Every structure is written in C-alpha cells, then in structure tokens.
Short mmCIF file of C-alpha atoms in Angstrom, two decimals:
data_model
loop_
_atom_site.label_atom_id
_atom_site.label_comp_id
_atom_site.label_asym_id
_atom_site.label_seq_id
_atom_site.Cartn_x
_atom_site.Cartn_y
_atom_site.Cartn_z
CA MET P 1 -30.82 16.57 9.75
CA ALA P 2 -31.39 16.85 5.53
CA ALA P 3 -32.71 13.07 5.53
CA LEU P 4 -36.00 13.97 8.72
CA CYS P 5 -36.40 17.47 6.36
CA ARG P 6 -37.37 15.48 3.86
CA GLY P 7 -39.31 13.02 5.51
CA ARG P 8 -41.85 15.73 5.30
CA HIS P 9 -44.48 16.46 8.42
CA ARG P 10 -48.20 17.58 7.94
CA TRP P 11 -49.59 19.72 10.49
CA LYS P 12 -53.34 19.88 10.19
CA THR P 13 -54.55 23.50 10.81
CA ASN P 14 -56.30 23.97 14.34
CA SER P 15 -55.59 20.15 14.93
CA LEU P 16 -53.42 18.31 17.44
CA HIS P 17 -53.83 15.70 14.75
CA VAL P 18 -50.33 14.94 14.51
CA PHE P 19 -49.57 13.11 10.47
CA THR P 20 -47.28 10.82 11.66
CA ARG P 21 -43.14 10.66 9.81
CA ASN P 22 -43.07 8.54 6.51
CA LEU P 23 -42.39 5.00 6.96
CA THR P 24 -40.34 5.27 3.39
CA VAL P 25 -37.74 7.79 3.93
CA LYS P 26 -37.12 9.54 0.58
CA TYR P 27 -32.61 10.03 0.09
CA ASP P 28 -31.13 11.22 -2.77
CA TYR P 29 -28.46 8.11 -3.02
CA ASP P 30 -28.76 4.62 -1.44
CA LEU P 31 -25.56 4.92 -1.42
CA VAL P 32 -22.33 8.06 -0.89
CA VAL P 33 -19.34 6.85 -1.02
CA ILE P 34 -16.35 9.09 -0.04
CA GLY P 35 -13.40 8.35 -2.13
CA GLY P 36 -12.70 8.00 -4.98
CA GLY P 37 -9.30 5.13 -4.39
CA SER P 38 -9.46 1.93 -5.45
CA GLY P 39 -11.51 0.83 -2.12
CA GLY P 40 -13.81 3.82 -3.02
CA LEU P 41 -14.62 3.09 -6.65
CA ALA P 42 -14.75 -0.69 -6.81
CA CYS P 43 -17.68 -0.65 -3.88
CA SER P 44 -19.97 2.33 -5.55
CA LYS P 45 -19.51 0.75 -8.74
CA GLU P 46 -19.80 -3.10 -7.78
CA ALA P 47 -23.15 -1.32 -4.99
CA ALA P 48 -25.03 -0.19 -8.61
CA GLN P 49 -24.10 -3.20 -10.45
CA LEU P 50 -26.57 -4.49 -7.53
CA GLY P 51 -29.33 -1.78 -8.31
CA GLN P 52 -28.35 0.41 -5.80
CA LYS P 53 -27.63 4.62 -7.11
CA VAL P 54 -24.59 5.37 -6.37
CA ALA P 55 -22.94 8.64 -5.78
CA VAL P 56 -19.44 9.26 -5.58
CA LEU P 57 -17.24 11.90 -3.72
CA ASP P 58 -13.68 12.30 -4.96
CA TYR P 59 -10.83 15.79 -4.34
CA VAL P 60 -7.18 15.67 -4.46
CA GLU P 61 -5.42 18.29 -1.68
CA PRO P 62 -2.46 19.19 -3.36
CA SER P 63 0.20 17.66 -2.23
CA ALA P 64 2.61 20.16 0.19
CA GLN P 65 4.97 20.62 -2.70
CA GLY P 66 1.55 20.40 -5.07
CA THR P 67 1.45 17.67 -7.25
CA LYS P 68 -1.92 16.84 -8.17
CA TRP P 69 -3.30 14.21 -9.93
CA GLY P 70 -6.95 12.51 -11.32
CA LEU P 71 -9.04 9.67 -10.68
CA GLY P 72 -8.25 6.79 -8.99
CA GLY P 73 -6.78 6.60 -5.59
CA THR P 74 -3.01 6.47 -4.32
CA CYS P 75 -1.86 3.62 -5.89
CA VAL P 76 -3.14 4.27 -9.37
CA ASN P 77 -1.67 8.03 -8.88
CA VAL P 78 1.16 7.37 -6.22
CA GLY P 79 1.21 4.59 -5.20
CA CYS P 80 1.06 0.71 -7.10
CA ILE P 81 1.06 1.35 -10.67
CA PRO P 82 4.04 4.40 -11.01
CA LYS P 83 5.99 2.05 -8.66
CA LYS P 84 5.55 -1.33 -10.20
CA LEU P 85 6.60 1.07 -13.68
CA MET P 86 9.63 2.33 -11.95
CA HIS P 87 10.82 -0.68 -10.90
CA GLN P 88 10.51 -2.29 -13.79
CA ALA P 89 12.92 0.94 -15.64
CA ALA P 90 14.97 -0.05 -12.68
CA LEU P 91 14.89 -4.54 -13.50
CA LEU P 92 15.65 -3.52 -17.49
CA GLY P 93 18.32 -1.63 -16.18
CA SER P 94 19.89 -5.07 -14.91
CA ALA P 95 18.48 -6.95 -17.11
CA VAL P 96 21.16 -4.75 -20.26
CA LYS P 97 23.86 -5.38 -17.69
CA ASP P 98 23.57 -9.13 -17.85
CA ALA P 99 22.80 -9.17 -21.58
CA LYS P 100 25.80 -8.59 -22.08
CA LYS P 101 27.05 -11.68 -20.65
CA TYR P 102 24.79 -13.76 -22.62
CA GLY P 103 25.84 -13.28 -26.39
CA TRP P 104 24.46 -9.23 -26.72
CA GLN P 105 26.63 -6.88 -27.65
CA ILE P 106 25.15 -3.57 -26.55
CA SER P 107 27.81 -0.33 -28.03
CA GLY P 108 28.10 2.48 -26.47
CA THR P 109 27.75 3.99 -22.61
CA VAL P 110 23.79 2.94 -21.72
CA SER P 111 22.91 5.59 -19.96
CA HIS P 112 18.85 6.58 -18.65
CA ASP P 113 16.06 9.15 -18.82
CA TRP P 114 14.43 10.54 -16.48
CA ALA P 115 11.89 12.78 -18.20
CA THR P 116 11.38 9.85 -20.83
CA MET P 117 9.90 7.47 -18.50
CA SER P 118 8.49 9.76 -16.58
CA ASP P 119 6.11 11.93 -19.16
CA ALA P 120 5.76 7.05 -20.60
CA VAL P 121 4.66 6.87 -16.76
CA GLN P 122 2.94 9.65 -16.03
CA ASN P 123 0.97 9.29 -20.31
CA HIS P 124 0.46 5.88 -18.44
CA VAL P 125 -1.38 7.13 -15.07
CA ARG P 126 -4.25 10.09 -17.42
CA SER P 127 -4.70 6.45 -19.07
CA LEU P 128 -6.25 4.51 -15.45
CA ASN P 129 -7.45 8.17 -14.55
CA TRP P 130 -9.77 8.44 -18.03
CA GLY P 131 -10.76 4.77 -17.67
CA HIS P 132 -12.21 5.28 -14.36
CA ARG P 133 -14.18 7.48 -15.12
CA VAL P 134 -15.80 5.57 -18.36
CA GLN P 135 -16.50 3.35 -15.51
CA LEU P 136 -18.52 4.74 -13.05
CA GLN P 137 -20.27 6.69 -16.48
CA ASP P 138 -21.23 2.88 -17.91
CA LYS P 139 -22.55 1.36 -13.92
CA LYS P 140 -25.03 4.90 -13.64
CA VAL P 141 -22.75 5.91 -10.64
CA LYS P 142 -22.84 9.85 -10.22
CA TYR P 143 -19.03 11.07 -9.92
CA LEU P 144 -18.46 14.45 -7.68
CA ASN P 145 -15.32 15.61 -7.80
CA LEU P 146 -15.78 17.13 -4.56
CA LYS P 147 -14.43 17.43 -1.26
CA GLY P 148 -17.10 14.67 0.90
CA SER P 149 -17.79 15.21 4.79
CA LEU P 150 -20.77 14.66 6.57
CA LEU P 151 -23.63 17.04 8.87
CA ASP P 152 -24.91 13.66 9.27
CA GLU P 153 -25.66 9.85 9.49
CA HIS P 154 -27.08 10.53 6.31
CA THR P 155 -26.66 13.70 4.77
CA VAL P 156 -23.42 14.42 2.91
CA LYS P 157 -21.69 18.34 2.36
CA GLY P 158 -19.72 17.95 -0.46
CA LEU P 159 -17.15 21.32 -1.04
CA SER P 160 -15.95 22.09 -4.55
CA LYS P 161 -12.80 23.97 -5.76
CA ALA P 162 -14.39 26.71 -5.86
CA GLY P 163 -15.83 26.90 -2.52
CA LYS P 164 -19.48 25.41 -3.17
CA GLU P 165 -20.96 23.32 -0.87
CA THR P 166 -23.50 20.18 -2.85
CA ILE P 167 -26.13 18.75 -0.47
CA LEU P 168 -26.45 14.94 -0.86
CA THR P 169 -28.56 12.26 1.66
CA ALA P 170 -27.99 8.96 1.90
CA LYS P 171 -29.11 5.74 3.16
CA ASN P 172 -25.62 4.88 3.91
CA ILE P 173 -22.37 6.52 4.28
CA VAL P 174 -19.05 4.53 3.37
CA ILE P 175 -15.80 6.69 4.14
CA ALA P 176 -12.89 4.71 2.35
CA THR P 177 -10.72 8.02 1.92
CA GLY P 178 -6.91 7.01 2.27
CA GLY P 179 -4.08 8.27 4.01
CA ARG P 180 -1.66 10.67 3.13
CA PRO P 181 2.07 10.16 3.43
CA LYS P 182 3.42 12.01 6.84
CA TYR P 183 6.25 14.43 6.59
CA PRO P 184 8.54 15.03 10.03
CA THR P 185 6.97 17.41 12.51
CA ASN P 186 9.73 17.73 14.30
CA VAL P 187 13.00 18.55 11.67
CA PRO P 188 13.31 22.42 10.46
CA GLY P 189 13.71 22.80 6.52
CA ALA P 190 11.97 18.60 6.25
CA MET P 191 7.85 20.51 4.42
CA GLU P 192 9.95 22.92 2.91
CA HIS P 193 12.43 21.08 0.98
CA GLY P 194 11.60 17.96 1.24
CA ILE P 195 8.63 15.23 -1.32
CA THR P 196 7.02 12.48 -0.48
CA SER P 197 5.63 10.28 -2.61
CA ASP P 198 3.31 11.57 -3.36
CA ASP P 199 5.70 13.49 -5.79
CA ILE P 200 8.60 11.24 -6.26
CA PHE P 201 6.57 9.67 -9.38
CA TRP P 202 5.47 13.11 -11.75
CA LEU P 203 8.97 14.37 -10.92
CA LYS P 204 9.29 16.09 -14.29
CA LYS P 205 13.83 16.03 -14.02
CA SER P 206 15.39 13.74 -11.93
CA PRO P 207 15.05 14.16 -8.06
CA GLY P 208 19.19 13.22 -8.96
CA LYS P 209 21.29 12.55 -5.30
CA THR P 210 18.80 11.24 -3.03
CA LEU P 211 18.32 10.72 0.74
CA VAL P 212 15.64 8.75 1.36
CA VAL P 213 14.00 9.36 4.96
CA GLY P 214 12.66 5.85 6.40
CA ALA P 215 12.98 2.48 6.05
CA SER P 216 8.69 1.20 5.51
CA TYR P 217 8.24 -0.41 2.19
CA VAL P 218 8.05 2.47 0.10
CA ALA P 219 11.14 3.27 1.14
CA LEU P 220 12.48 0.19 0.44
CA GLU P 221 11.33 0.21 -2.89
CA CYS P 222 11.61 3.77 -3.54
CA ALA P 223 15.36 3.86 -3.34
CA GLY P 224 15.30 0.52 -5.18
CA PHE P 225 14.31 2.51 -8.14
CA LEU P 226 16.45 5.13 -8.58
CA THR P 227 19.79 3.26 -7.28
CA GLY P 228 18.16 0.93 -10.37
CA ILE P 229 18.03 4.13 -12.95
CA GLY P 230 22.06 5.29 -11.16
CA LEU P 231 21.40 7.49 -9.24
CA ASP P 232 23.24 8.40 -5.92
CA THR P 233 21.24 7.10 -3.01
CA THR P 234 20.96 6.76 0.16
CA VAL P 235 18.18 5.83 2.77
CA MET P 236 18.65 6.39 6.21
CA VAL P 237 17.01 4.60 9.12
CA ARG P 238 16.34 5.24 12.41
CA SER P 239 16.24 1.63 13.70
CA ILE P 240 15.02 -1.35 11.84
CA ALA P 241 14.19 -1.91 8.14
CA LEU P 242 10.57 -3.01 6.55
CA ARG P 243 8.72 -3.06 10.51
CA GLY P 244 6.34 -6.28 10.56
CA PHE P 245 8.16 -8.11 7.77
CA ASP P 246 9.72 -11.18 8.81
CA GLN P 247 12.78 -9.36 9.99
CA GLN P 248 15.79 -12.12 8.61
CA ILE P 249 13.68 -11.68 4.91
CA ALA P 250 13.86 -7.72 5.97
CA GLY P 251 18.05 -8.06 6.75
CA LEU P 252 18.61 -10.32 3.35
CA VAL P 253 16.26 -7.43 1.51
CA THR P 254 18.93 -4.24 2.67
CA ASP P 255 21.85 -6.27 1.93
CA TYR P 256 21.55 -7.09 -0.44
CA MET P 257 20.62 -3.72 -1.44
CA GLU P 258 23.72 -2.64 -0.51
CA ASP P 259 25.86 -4.77 -2.38
CA TYR P 260 23.45 -3.39 -5.06
CA GLY P 261 25.24 0.23 -5.18
CA THR P 262 22.21 1.73 -2.20
CA ARG P 263 23.83 3.65 0.36
CA PHE P 264 22.36 3.25 4.31
CA ALA P 265 22.71 6.12 6.95
CA TRP P 266 22.02 3.47 10.08
CA GLN P 267 20.99 4.31 13.68
CA SER P 268 20.12 7.71 12.29
CA VAL P 269 17.48 10.55 12.42
CA PRO P 270 17.49 13.97 10.77
CA LYS P 271 17.94 17.51 12.25
CA ARG P 272 17.20 19.92 9.60
CA VAL P 273 17.30 20.19 6.61
CA ASP P 274 18.93 23.81 4.19
CA LYS P 275 18.56 24.86 0.94
CA LEU P 276 22.54 26.30 -0.19
CA SER P 277 22.36 29.43 -1.86
CA SER P 278 23.49 26.47 -4.79
CA GLY P 279 19.99 25.39 -4.76
CA ALA P 280 22.08 21.52 -3.42
CA LEU P 281 20.06 20.76 0.16
CA GLN P 282 22.02 19.82 2.75
CA VAL P 283 20.91 17.37 5.45
CA THR P 284 21.99 17.34 9.46
CA TRP P 285 21.62 14.52 11.11
CA THR P 286 22.82 12.53 14.21
CA ASN P 287 23.79 9.53 14.54
CA THR P 288 21.30 7.90 17.72
CA GLN P 289 23.85 5.41 18.91
CA THR P 290 27.64 7.40 18.94
CA GLY P 291 25.42 10.54 19.48
CA ASN P 292 27.42 12.38 16.19
CA GLU P 293 26.32 14.82 14.05
CA SER P 294 26.85 14.34 10.62
CA GLN P 295 26.02 16.44 6.68
CA ASP P 296 26.13 15.95 3.94
CA THR P 297 24.83 17.44 -0.01
CA TYR P 298 22.13 15.83 -1.57
CA ASP P 299 19.46 17.07 -5.26
CA SER P 300 16.41 15.89 -3.98
CA VAL P 301 14.82 14.74 -0.14
CA LEU P 302 12.12 11.62 0.37
CA TRP P 303 10.40 11.49 3.94
CA ALA P 304 9.00 7.58 3.70
CA VAL P 305 8.36 7.91 7.09
CA GLY P 306 5.41 6.87 7.68
CA ARG P 307 0.77 7.77 6.57
CA ALA P 308 -1.20 9.38 7.96
CA PRO P 309 -5.37 8.74 7.80
CA GLU P 310 -7.23 11.12 5.93
CA THR P 311 -10.28 12.11 8.36
CA LYS P 312 -9.66 14.99 9.60
CA ALA P 313 -11.72 16.90 7.10
CA LEU P 314 -14.81 14.75 7.30
CA GLY P 315 -16.27 16.41 10.30
CA LEU P 316 -16.75 12.60 12.10
CA ASP P 317 -15.60 13.77 16.12
CA LYS P 318 -18.58 16.44 15.62
CA LEU P 319 -21.21 12.70 14.50
CA GLY P 320 -19.38 10.59 17.23
CA VAL P 321 -17.30 8.25 15.30
CA GLN P 322 -14.20 6.24 17.46
CA LEU P 323 -11.05 7.42 16.15
CA ASN P 324 -7.83 5.64 17.22
CA LYS P 325 -6.66 8.41 19.39
CA GLU P 326 -3.35 7.01 18.61
CA THR P 327 -3.51 7.11 14.48
CA GLY P 328 -6.61 8.84 13.92
CA LYS P 329 -7.68 6.06 12.38
CA ILE P 330 -11.84 5.03 11.70
CA VAL P 331 -12.75 2.21 14.35
CA VAL P 332 -14.40 -0.44 13.04
CA ALA P 333 -16.37 -3.12 13.18
CA ALA P 334 -15.52 -7.46 11.30
CA ASP P 335 -18.63 -5.76 8.69
CA GLU P 336 -16.64 -1.91 8.66
CA SER P 337 -18.98 -0.75 10.53
CA THR P 338 -17.87 2.06 13.31
CA SER P 339 -19.64 3.35 15.97
CA VAL P 340 -22.68 5.48 14.43
CA PRO P 341 -25.52 2.89 11.71
CA ASN P 342 -24.49 3.98 7.91
CA ILE P 343 -21.84 5.21 8.15
CA TYR P 344 -19.16 1.85 7.33
CA ALA P 345 -15.27 2.40 6.94
CA PHE P 346 -12.65 0.26 5.29
CA GLY P 347 -9.42 0.35 3.35
CA ASP P 348 -6.68 2.47 4.56
CA ILE P 349 -8.81 4.49 6.77
CA SER P 350 -9.84 1.91 8.98
CA GLU P 351 -7.88 0.58 12.59
CA GLY P 352 -5.65 -2.84 12.23
CA ARG P 353 -6.49 -3.45 8.45
CA PRO P 354 -3.29 -4.41 6.48
CA GLU P 355 -2.84 -1.01 3.83
CA LEU P 356 -3.49 -3.47 0.20
CA THR P 357 -4.75 -1.31 -2.66
CA PRO P 358 -6.85 -5.03 -3.26
CA THR P 359 -7.95 -5.86 0.94
CA ALA P 360 -9.59 -2.42 -0.03
CA ILE P 361 -11.26 -3.42 -3.45
CA LYS P 362 -12.28 -6.70 -1.80
CA ALA P 363 -13.37 -5.25 1.52
CA GLY P 364 -15.63 -3.33 -0.89
CA LYS P 365 -17.02 -5.41 -2.95
CA LEU P 366 -17.70 -7.22 0.12
CA LEU P 367 -19.53 -4.68 1.71
CA ALA P 368 -21.72 -4.24 -1.13
CA HIS P 369 -22.75 -6.91 -1.71
CA ARG P 370 -24.35 -6.43 2.69
CA LEU P 371 -25.19 -3.36 2.32
CA ALA P 372 -27.79 -3.72 -0.66
CA GLY P 373 -28.63 -7.01 0.90
CA GLN P 374 -27.42 -9.27 -1.26
CA SER P 375 -25.37 -11.29 1.57
CA THR P 376 -23.31 -11.66 4.59
CA GLU P 377 -20.32 -12.52 4.04
CA LEU P 378 -18.13 -10.60 5.40
CA MET P 379 -14.08 -10.18 4.88
CA ASN P 380 -11.02 -12.08 5.28
CA TYR P 381 -8.47 -10.09 6.48
CA ASN P 382 -6.15 -12.85 7.07
CA ASN P 383 -2.59 -14.61 4.97
CA VAL P 384 -3.44 -11.58 2.80
CA ALA P 385 -0.32 -11.65 0.36
CA THR P 386 1.99 -9.14 -0.11
CA THR P 387 5.03 -8.54 -2.38
CA VAL P 388 8.01 -6.04 -1.81
CA PHE P 389 9.24 -4.81 -4.73
CA THR P 390 13.50 -4.37 -4.01
CA PRO P 391 15.52 -5.32 -6.11
CA LEU P 392 15.43 -7.96 -4.94
CA GLU P 393 11.66 -8.70 -4.80
CA TYR P 394 9.93 -10.43 -0.84
CA GLY P 395 7.00 -12.15 -1.47
CA CYS P 396 5.56 -13.24 1.96
CA VAL P 397 2.28 -14.90 3.03
CA GLY P 398 1.00 -15.26 6.24
CA LEU P 399 2.83 -15.26 9.65
CA SER P 400 6.21 -14.18 10.37
CA GLU P 401 9.10 -15.58 12.16
CA GLU P 402 9.22 -13.95 15.42
CA GLU P 403 4.63 -13.28 15.39
CA ALA P 404 4.97 -17.11 14.71
CA GLU P 405 6.96 -17.72 17.54
CA ARG P 406 4.97 -15.32 19.56
CA ARG P 407 1.23 -16.70 18.93
CA HIS P 408 3.00 -20.87 18.94
CA ALA P 409 6.34 -20.50 20.93
CA LYS P 410 9.28 -21.49 20.25
CA ASP P 411 9.48 -25.24 20.03
CA GLY P 412 5.77 -25.50 18.21
CA ILE P 413 6.96 -24.38 14.74
CA GLU P 414 9.16 -25.69 12.66
CA VAL P 415 11.11 -23.97 10.48
CA TYR P 416 12.12 -25.27 6.73
CA HIS P 417 14.39 -22.66 4.10
CA ALA P 418 16.65 -22.69 2.04
CA PHE P 419 19.00 -20.84 -0.12
CA TYR P 420 18.73 -21.22 -3.58
CA LYS P 421 20.21 -20.22 -7.13
CA PRO P 422 18.53 -18.21 -9.70
CA LEU P 423 19.15 -19.90 -13.26
CA GLU P 424 19.11 -16.36 -15.26
CA PHE P 425 21.37 -16.08 -12.44
CA THR P 426 24.46 -18.10 -13.39
CA VAL P 427 25.36 -17.32 -16.85
CA ALA P 428 25.31 -13.47 -16.26
CA GLU P 429 27.14 -14.48 -12.52
CA ARG P 430 24.98 -13.07 -10.20
CA ASP P 431 25.21 -12.85 -6.91
CA ALA P 432 22.31 -15.12 -4.94
CA LYS P 433 23.37 -15.89 -1.58
CA GLN P 434 20.37 -13.28 -0.29
CA CYS P 435 18.01 -15.67 -2.25
CA TYR P 436 15.85 -17.41 -0.06
CA ILE P 437 13.32 -19.57 1.30
CA LYS P 438 11.88 -19.77 4.23
CA VAL P 439 8.01 -22.33 4.60
CA ILE P 440 7.05 -21.62 8.81
CA CYS P 441 4.90 -24.91 9.66
CA GLU P 442 3.55 -25.82 13.35
CA ARG P 443 5.65 -28.39 15.09
CA GLY P 444 2.72 -31.10 15.01
CA GLY P 445 0.51 -32.90 13.20
CA ASP P 446 -0.03 -31.86 9.79
CA GLN P 447 2.53 -29.72 9.74
CA LYS P 448 -0.12 -26.61 8.86
CA ILE P 449 1.65 -23.73 7.32
CA LEU P 450 1.34 -20.70 8.96
CA GLY P 451 3.54 -18.24 6.65
CA LEU P 452 6.17 -18.24 3.61
CA HIS P 453 8.80 -16.33 2.34
CA PHE P 454 10.68 -16.01 -1.02
CA THR P 455 12.73 -13.42 -1.93
CA GLY P 456 14.07 -13.40 -5.80
CA PRO P 457 12.85 -13.00 -8.98
CA ASN P 458 8.92 -11.96 -9.78
CA ALA P 459 8.47 -12.30 -6.28
CA GLY P 460 5.29 -11.40 -6.25
CA GLU P 461 4.12 -14.34 -8.78
CA VAL P 462 5.79 -16.41 -6.67
CA THR P 463 4.39 -15.89 -3.99
CA GLN P 464 0.46 -15.25 -5.08
CA GLY P 465 -0.03 -18.08 -5.90
CA PHE P 466 1.33 -20.56 -2.93
CA ALA P 467 -1.38 -17.07 -1.56
CA LEU P 468 -4.16 -19.98 -2.07
CA GLY P 469 -2.41 -23.07 -0.76
CA PHE P 470 -2.58 -20.98 2.90
CA GLN P 471 -7.48 -20.94 2.36
CA CYS P 472 -7.07 -24.86 1.35
CA GLY P 473 -5.06 -24.68 5.09
CA ALA P 474 -1.58 -26.21 3.70
CA SER P 475 0.43 -28.53 5.17
CA TYR P 476 4.55 -28.57 4.36
CA SER P 477 2.94 -32.20 3.73
CA HIS P 478 0.79 -30.71 0.44
CA LEU P 479 3.62 -28.88 -0.42
CA LEU P 480 6.02 -32.53 -0.62
CA GLN P 481 3.15 -34.04 -2.75
CA THR P 482 3.45 -30.82 -4.90
CA VAL P 483 5.19 -31.41 -8.56
CA GLY P 484 7.34 -28.20 -9.42
CA ILE P 485 7.52 -26.50 -12.35
CA HIS P 486 11.23 -26.97 -13.07
CA PRO P 487 13.52 -24.68 -13.98
CA THR P 488 11.89 -22.19 -12.27
CA CYS P 489 12.49 -20.53 -8.97
CA ALA P 490 8.63 -21.23 -7.55
CA GLU P 491 9.88 -24.42 -7.70
CA GLU P 492 13.33 -24.88 -4.86
CA VAL P 493 9.88 -23.44 -2.55
CA VAL P 494 8.02 -27.65 -3.33
CA LYS P 495 11.69 -28.82 -2.25
CA VAL P 496 12.43 -27.24 0.85
CA ASN P 497 13.59 -29.37 3.72
CA ILE P 498 15.67 -28.83 5.87
CA THR P 499 15.19 -27.07 8.92
CA LYS P 500 16.55 -24.29 10.41
CA ARG P 501 16.23 -26.37 14.02
CA SER P 502 18.75 -28.90 12.42
CA GLY P 503 21.69 -26.75 11.52
CA LEU P 504 21.57 -28.17 8.45
CA ASP P 505 23.65 -26.24 5.27
CA ALA P 506 20.63 -24.76 3.11
CA THR P 507 21.95 -24.34 0.11
CA VAL P 508 20.70 -26.01 -2.27
CA THR P 509 22.93 -27.64 -4.81
CA GLY P 510 22.97 -29.44 -8.56
CA CYS P 511 19.96 -28.45 -10.98
#
C-alpha cells in the first residue's frame, strides 16, 4: 500500500510509454518491531547492531484495574523480575526463622511491611525501564510509544494515546507483542473485583487475605511469596497443578506449599465474586466432585487462569495472517515467518513456542541476524530449561516422565531418582521430604538423558548448569563421570544411582 506509493510510478504526457516502478523500493525502516518486551527489544537492538535501520513500537494498555507500566514488557514489569524479588522477600522470612537455630539472637516480633518491599521493587523496575530506553538510544533504535497495527506487509500504523496516527513503512515487520492475563468470562464479579499478575506487583497496599484462582506456575509462585511474607493465602485448583510439567514433581511442590502454610481448595471452580458492604470480597465456589457449594471472604482475589495473546488489535485478519483458532496465537514456521511474506512473529505470541523470556530473547536475536542476511541459524526450541520459583523451587530441562513414556514407552526409559536433604536444612531442622531429583534416560545404549528434574534450594542455578549438558548430548555415563562439588545440592544429581524400576529406597544417606 504505502510501499507502492513510495515506488515512484512516472507517466509521460500523451504517451503510452510507462516508466516501471523503481527496482529499489525505499522504506522508512529496514525493520519495524511491534512490541517492546524482552524479545522485541532484543531483536531490535541486535538488528541495529547489524546495520539495520530499526524502529520499535510499544504501548501498554492499562489492566482492567488501571495498572500500567513502562518499557520492557511482562518480564521486567509484571513478571520475572518483580516475581523473583518478592520470592526473595519470602525466602528471607524463612531464613530469619532458620537463623535462630544457627545462633542469631533475634529479639521482638519479626514482621513484613508490604509498602517497603513494593516501593523497592517498583523503583528497581523503573530503573530497568529507563535503562531500556537508554540502550535503544545508544544503539540508534527509534523508540515510539505507539500502539502498532498492520496495514499491509510493509506498513504499520502507530496510534498515540491522544489518537494521533503515524504511518511507518519497512522492508520487514516483526510482531512480538506477547500476551496478557485472562479473566474468566463466566464468573460474575471476576473482572470487577479481581486482580491479575498485571496488578499484584504494583499494589501500594498489602493484598491481605488472598484467594489465588488457578494452578499454573504463575498462580503457585504468587501464592508462594504471599504465604512467605505472612499473608493468609488459598489456591483454588480446578483439576491439576502445573499442567505440562512433570506431575510427580508438581505433587511435591504443592505438598511442600501446604506444609509451608498455603491452603488449597482442590477440584473447585469459582461461581461468583461479590463485594460486601465491609469491602471484603465474598467468593462462592463449587466442588467439581461433590457438587457442594462453599463461601469465604477475602481481601483480594487474584486470577491466574491463563494468558491470551495480544493479537486482536493488530489487524492480522485483514492481511490473512494465519492464527490458531483455539489459542489466537500466530502460526509460524521454523524461521518465525508467518503466512504473509515479510511479516514475522516470535515469543509468547507464536503458536507452540515456550512462553519464556530467555527463549524470546534468543529467538529475536537469531531472527535479526537472518533478516540482516548475516546467518541462517534457526532457534532450537528443544531442551529449554526453566524454573518455577515456588517456596520449594523446581527446575527442569528436557522431558517430563509422562512425555518420555509417551515418546519412548515405559520399558524404553530408565528413571534414576533420589530424595536428598540439603545441608542447610539440617541445623535448621527443616523438613526435606520433598527435596527430590529425577533423571530420565533412554534405557538402551549410552542411556542418553531425556529429562532432568530438581526440587530444592537454588533450583534455577542448579538446572542452568546441567542444561548445557543437554546441548552436548549428555548421557547417564557422562553424569557418573562428573565429579561433584561438595557439599552442595547439585552434587546429588551426579550421584543418582537408584532406579524407580528397582523399587529400592531412593533416600540419600550419609554426607
């Protein structure tokens, strides 16, 4: 459209001779990226470093409760960063309790102040917002605080908060708009009275007694740190926790959380949320097994029932960009290309991709190199490690036991496992019955490792190291050849030798 206008058609008066369009079309930019989250920013900065002229559009629609934030996307503002900091606040609460056993004399009542934590976390997030803007400027990426939509495969319309339109053309367009939390549409009062992960980290006052609806990693992480800072917290679970993760491990995580103080309402679905004259929220729910109805009151209701891709306002249907009808996500090829030439998409917006920040960053950088003609390397989405930052952290890489059985059959895999006790738990007299390691291997040949699962302190740090081995084709024999670092939790991984098949006790004894 606009691109055609820019190709100068020239007509000679009183002549049928037509000067054809210039072979070289001039666009405003080599690349326009819609979405200023971790992936979009990584892609735009990498492309600029490779000599491309780049613009990135980012605009945050306030949440249903009016929460808004700056540049950087979900991870920086309402995801990984504030979540990990609030998780750390909760861990410090547990450490204070442990400290007494280690000889620390702590007098008086130890309590947590939400406002102090919230201000500190928000100040750090704002510093990251500013840092992203400075980086874009330093790398000569044009940042536009506009809501982007597509007019054609080379043209983007940017709409400002005041309603002013800006038209940009580009050789290539990348969509990296991510997703936002969903509200249930069949629960009266859900949106009116509830909050989501878009709001929890920006609350000025403590959420108080909280009901978390959902059992995804977002739900459990939020419930975990709320419990850890001393708030009465309940998780309402419709069916299973941590869907898509190893279910044995999911059970250990929720068992630990129950011991930790988090309440669970299993096999339950919310029916309605009413605000009482006192200001409290009365939640009515139904047990899916018995059909019985229950009620309780809460100060806050946090919905963590999934996320929806930010595709509706992009104008993709008019261009014929193929979407998955069930999920609303963009269907992409291995090179992140969509069904329309010159339009690409990656990150949480793309069908079948892991919804993980480092994955989007890596995919965005590789895409930038391909679009600049510097590489043909594709993103490898296999064996991407991740960690769930629940009170007992859970790190994993590779296949769950269920998925390994599905692909290789039960007789085709060997599962090595161990229950261990972190040294730090001993003096503190903490229960370690859910600290567990599982290594899933092919049963034959070199016993290639298919999956590794770890629950315990610093699970992310442990799992990150072993994830490298997966890229190198690690086998069980490689694990046995590795000398552990003593005394650590990670060394227990290289010592696993009891198989599930044997039926022997997998509890680690000795030091």
